[in-house]
PDB file of C-alpha atoms in Angstrom:
ATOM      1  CA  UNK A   1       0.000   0.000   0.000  1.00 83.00           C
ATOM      2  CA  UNK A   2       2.542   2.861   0.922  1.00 83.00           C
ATOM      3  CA  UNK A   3       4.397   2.262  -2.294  1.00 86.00           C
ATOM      4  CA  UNK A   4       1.197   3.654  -4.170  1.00 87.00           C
ATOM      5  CA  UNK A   5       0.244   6.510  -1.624  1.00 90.00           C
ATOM      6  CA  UNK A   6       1.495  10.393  -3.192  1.00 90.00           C
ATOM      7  CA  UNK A   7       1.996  11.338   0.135  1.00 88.00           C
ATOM      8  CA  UNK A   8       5.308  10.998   2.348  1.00 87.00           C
ATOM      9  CA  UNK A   9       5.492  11.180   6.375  1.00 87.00           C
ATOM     10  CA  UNK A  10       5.905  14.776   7.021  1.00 86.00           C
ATOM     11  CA  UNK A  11       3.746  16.005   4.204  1.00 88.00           C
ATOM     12  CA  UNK A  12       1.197  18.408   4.921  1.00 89.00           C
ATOM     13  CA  UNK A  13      -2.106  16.761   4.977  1.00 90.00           C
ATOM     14  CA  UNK A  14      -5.127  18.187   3.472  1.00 91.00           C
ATOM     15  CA  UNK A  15      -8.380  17.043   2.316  1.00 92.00           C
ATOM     16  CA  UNK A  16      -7.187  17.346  -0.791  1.00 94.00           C
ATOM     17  CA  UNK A  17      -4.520  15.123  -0.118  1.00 93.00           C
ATOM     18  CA  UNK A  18      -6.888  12.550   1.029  1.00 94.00           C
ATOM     19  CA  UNK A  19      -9.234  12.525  -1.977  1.00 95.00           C
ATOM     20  CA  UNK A  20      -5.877  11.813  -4.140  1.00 95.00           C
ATOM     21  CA  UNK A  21      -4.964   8.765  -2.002  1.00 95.00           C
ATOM     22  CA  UNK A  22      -8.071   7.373  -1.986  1.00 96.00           C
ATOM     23  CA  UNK A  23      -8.357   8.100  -5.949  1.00 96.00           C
ATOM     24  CA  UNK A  24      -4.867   6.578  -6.403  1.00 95.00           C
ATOM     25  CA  UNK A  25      -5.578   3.322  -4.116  1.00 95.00           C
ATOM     26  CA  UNK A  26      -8.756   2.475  -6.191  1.00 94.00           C
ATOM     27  CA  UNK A  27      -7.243   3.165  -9.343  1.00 93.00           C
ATOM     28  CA  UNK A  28      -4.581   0.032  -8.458  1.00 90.00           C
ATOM     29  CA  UNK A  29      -7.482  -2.365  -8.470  1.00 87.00           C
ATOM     30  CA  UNK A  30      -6.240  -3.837  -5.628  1.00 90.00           C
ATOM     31  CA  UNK A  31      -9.213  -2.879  -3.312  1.00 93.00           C
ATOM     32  CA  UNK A  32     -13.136  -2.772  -2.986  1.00 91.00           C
ATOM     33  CA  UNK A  33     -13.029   0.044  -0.592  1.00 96.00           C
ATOM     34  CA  UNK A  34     -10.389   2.760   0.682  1.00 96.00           C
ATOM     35  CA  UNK A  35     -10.950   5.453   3.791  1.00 97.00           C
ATOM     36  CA  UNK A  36      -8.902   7.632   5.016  1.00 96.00           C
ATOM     37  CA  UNK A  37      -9.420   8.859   8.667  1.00 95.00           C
ATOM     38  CA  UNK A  38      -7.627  11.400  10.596  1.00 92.00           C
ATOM     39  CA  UNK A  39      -6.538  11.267  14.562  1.00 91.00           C
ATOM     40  CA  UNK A  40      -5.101  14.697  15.486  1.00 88.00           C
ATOM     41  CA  UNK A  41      -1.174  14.199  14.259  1.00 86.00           C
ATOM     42  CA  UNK A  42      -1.841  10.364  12.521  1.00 90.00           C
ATOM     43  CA  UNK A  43      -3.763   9.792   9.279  1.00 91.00           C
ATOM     44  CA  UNK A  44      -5.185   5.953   9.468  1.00 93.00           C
ATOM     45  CA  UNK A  45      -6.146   4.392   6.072  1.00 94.00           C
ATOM     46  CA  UNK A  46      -8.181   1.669   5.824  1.00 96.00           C
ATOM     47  CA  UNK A  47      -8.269  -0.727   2.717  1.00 96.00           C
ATOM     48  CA  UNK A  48     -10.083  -3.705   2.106  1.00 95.00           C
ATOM     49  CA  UNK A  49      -8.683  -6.135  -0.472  1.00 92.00           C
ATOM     50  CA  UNK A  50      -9.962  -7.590  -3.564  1.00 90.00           C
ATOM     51  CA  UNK A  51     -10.051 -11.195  -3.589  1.00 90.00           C
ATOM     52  CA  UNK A  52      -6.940 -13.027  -5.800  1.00 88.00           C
ATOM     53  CA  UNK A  53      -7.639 -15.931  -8.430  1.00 88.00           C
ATOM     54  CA  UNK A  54      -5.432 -18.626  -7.487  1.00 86.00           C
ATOM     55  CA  UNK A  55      -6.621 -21.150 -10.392  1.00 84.00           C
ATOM     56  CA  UNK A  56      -8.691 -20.630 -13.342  1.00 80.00           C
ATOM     57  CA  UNK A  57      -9.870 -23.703 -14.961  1.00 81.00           C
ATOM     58  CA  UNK A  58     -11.499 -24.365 -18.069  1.00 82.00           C
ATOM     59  CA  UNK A  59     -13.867 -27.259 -18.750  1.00 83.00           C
ATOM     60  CA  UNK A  60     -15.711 -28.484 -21.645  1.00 83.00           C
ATOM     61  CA  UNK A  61     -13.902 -26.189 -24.110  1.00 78.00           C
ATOM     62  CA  UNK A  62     -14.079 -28.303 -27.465  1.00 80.00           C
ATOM     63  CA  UNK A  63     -14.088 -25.602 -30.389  1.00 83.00           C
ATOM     64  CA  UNK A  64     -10.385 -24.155 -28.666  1.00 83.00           C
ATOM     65  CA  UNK A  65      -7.691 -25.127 -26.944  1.00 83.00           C
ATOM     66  CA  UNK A  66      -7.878 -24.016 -23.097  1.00 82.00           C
ATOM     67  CA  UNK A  67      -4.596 -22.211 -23.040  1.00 83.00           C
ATOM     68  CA  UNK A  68      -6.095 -19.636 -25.863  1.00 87.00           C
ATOM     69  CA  UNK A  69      -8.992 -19.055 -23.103  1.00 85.00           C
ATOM     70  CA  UNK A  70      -7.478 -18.221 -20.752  1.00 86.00           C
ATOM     71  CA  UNK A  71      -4.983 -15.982 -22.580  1.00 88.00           C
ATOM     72  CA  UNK A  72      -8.120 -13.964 -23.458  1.00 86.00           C
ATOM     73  CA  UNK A  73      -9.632 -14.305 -19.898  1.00 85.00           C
ATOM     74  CA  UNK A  74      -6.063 -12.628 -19.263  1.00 87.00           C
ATOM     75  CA  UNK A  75      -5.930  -9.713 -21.874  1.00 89.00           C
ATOM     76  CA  UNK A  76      -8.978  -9.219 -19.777  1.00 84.00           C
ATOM     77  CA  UNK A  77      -7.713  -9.137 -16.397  1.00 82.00           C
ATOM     78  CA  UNK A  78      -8.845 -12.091 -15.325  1.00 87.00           C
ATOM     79  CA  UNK A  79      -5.434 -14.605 -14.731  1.00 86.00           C
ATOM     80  CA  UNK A  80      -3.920 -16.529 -11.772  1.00 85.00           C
ATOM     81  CA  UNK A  81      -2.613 -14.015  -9.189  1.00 84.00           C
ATOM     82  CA  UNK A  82      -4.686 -11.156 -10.466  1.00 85.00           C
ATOM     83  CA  UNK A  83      -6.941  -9.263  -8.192  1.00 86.00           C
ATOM     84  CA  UNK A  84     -10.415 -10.417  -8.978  1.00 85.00           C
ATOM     85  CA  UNK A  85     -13.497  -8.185 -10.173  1.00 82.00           C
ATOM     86  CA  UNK A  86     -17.305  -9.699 -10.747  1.00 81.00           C
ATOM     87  CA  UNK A  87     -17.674  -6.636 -13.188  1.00 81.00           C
ATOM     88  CA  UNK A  88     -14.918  -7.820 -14.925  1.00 80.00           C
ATOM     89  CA  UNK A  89     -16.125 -11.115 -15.183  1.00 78.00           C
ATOM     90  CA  UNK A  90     -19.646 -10.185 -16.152  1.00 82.00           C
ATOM     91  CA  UNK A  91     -18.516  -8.308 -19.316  1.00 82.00           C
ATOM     92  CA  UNK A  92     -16.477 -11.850 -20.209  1.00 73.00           C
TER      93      UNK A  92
END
């Protein structure tokens, strides 16, 4: 997470500031949600993670071979080790 954050410990926070992190972590499409909470000195950030395919298997495929599948489930976004999204899926 702090690799992708634009700010640095000692930056001046502003709300601002915390729109642009929150913009920046959802636009890794690493997580389904991102918040950002101040306590006086400390910001806190929250993140929850998207889920990660581990396998994607292909049965039944007759017409093509299953590796050409699943290298167009992964010009797609959808591969092993790839953060997984159901809208993603739903436009397959």
């Amino acid at each position: 997470v702090f690799n992708y954050l634009p700010v640095k410990v000692g930056d001046t926070f502003t709300n601002a500031k915390s729109e642009e992190i929150i913009k920046t972590l959802y636009a890794t499409g690493f997580f389904d949600d991102v918040r950002v909470e101040t306590m006086g000195d400390q910001v806190l950030l929250t993140v929850v993670e998207r889920p990660t395919i581990s396998t994607l298997n292909i049965s039944g495929a007759k017409m093509l071979p299953s590796n050409a599948i699943q290298q167009n489930f992964a010009a797609m976004g959808l591969a092993q080790s790839q953060p997984f999204s159901q809208a993603t899926l739903n436009q397959a």
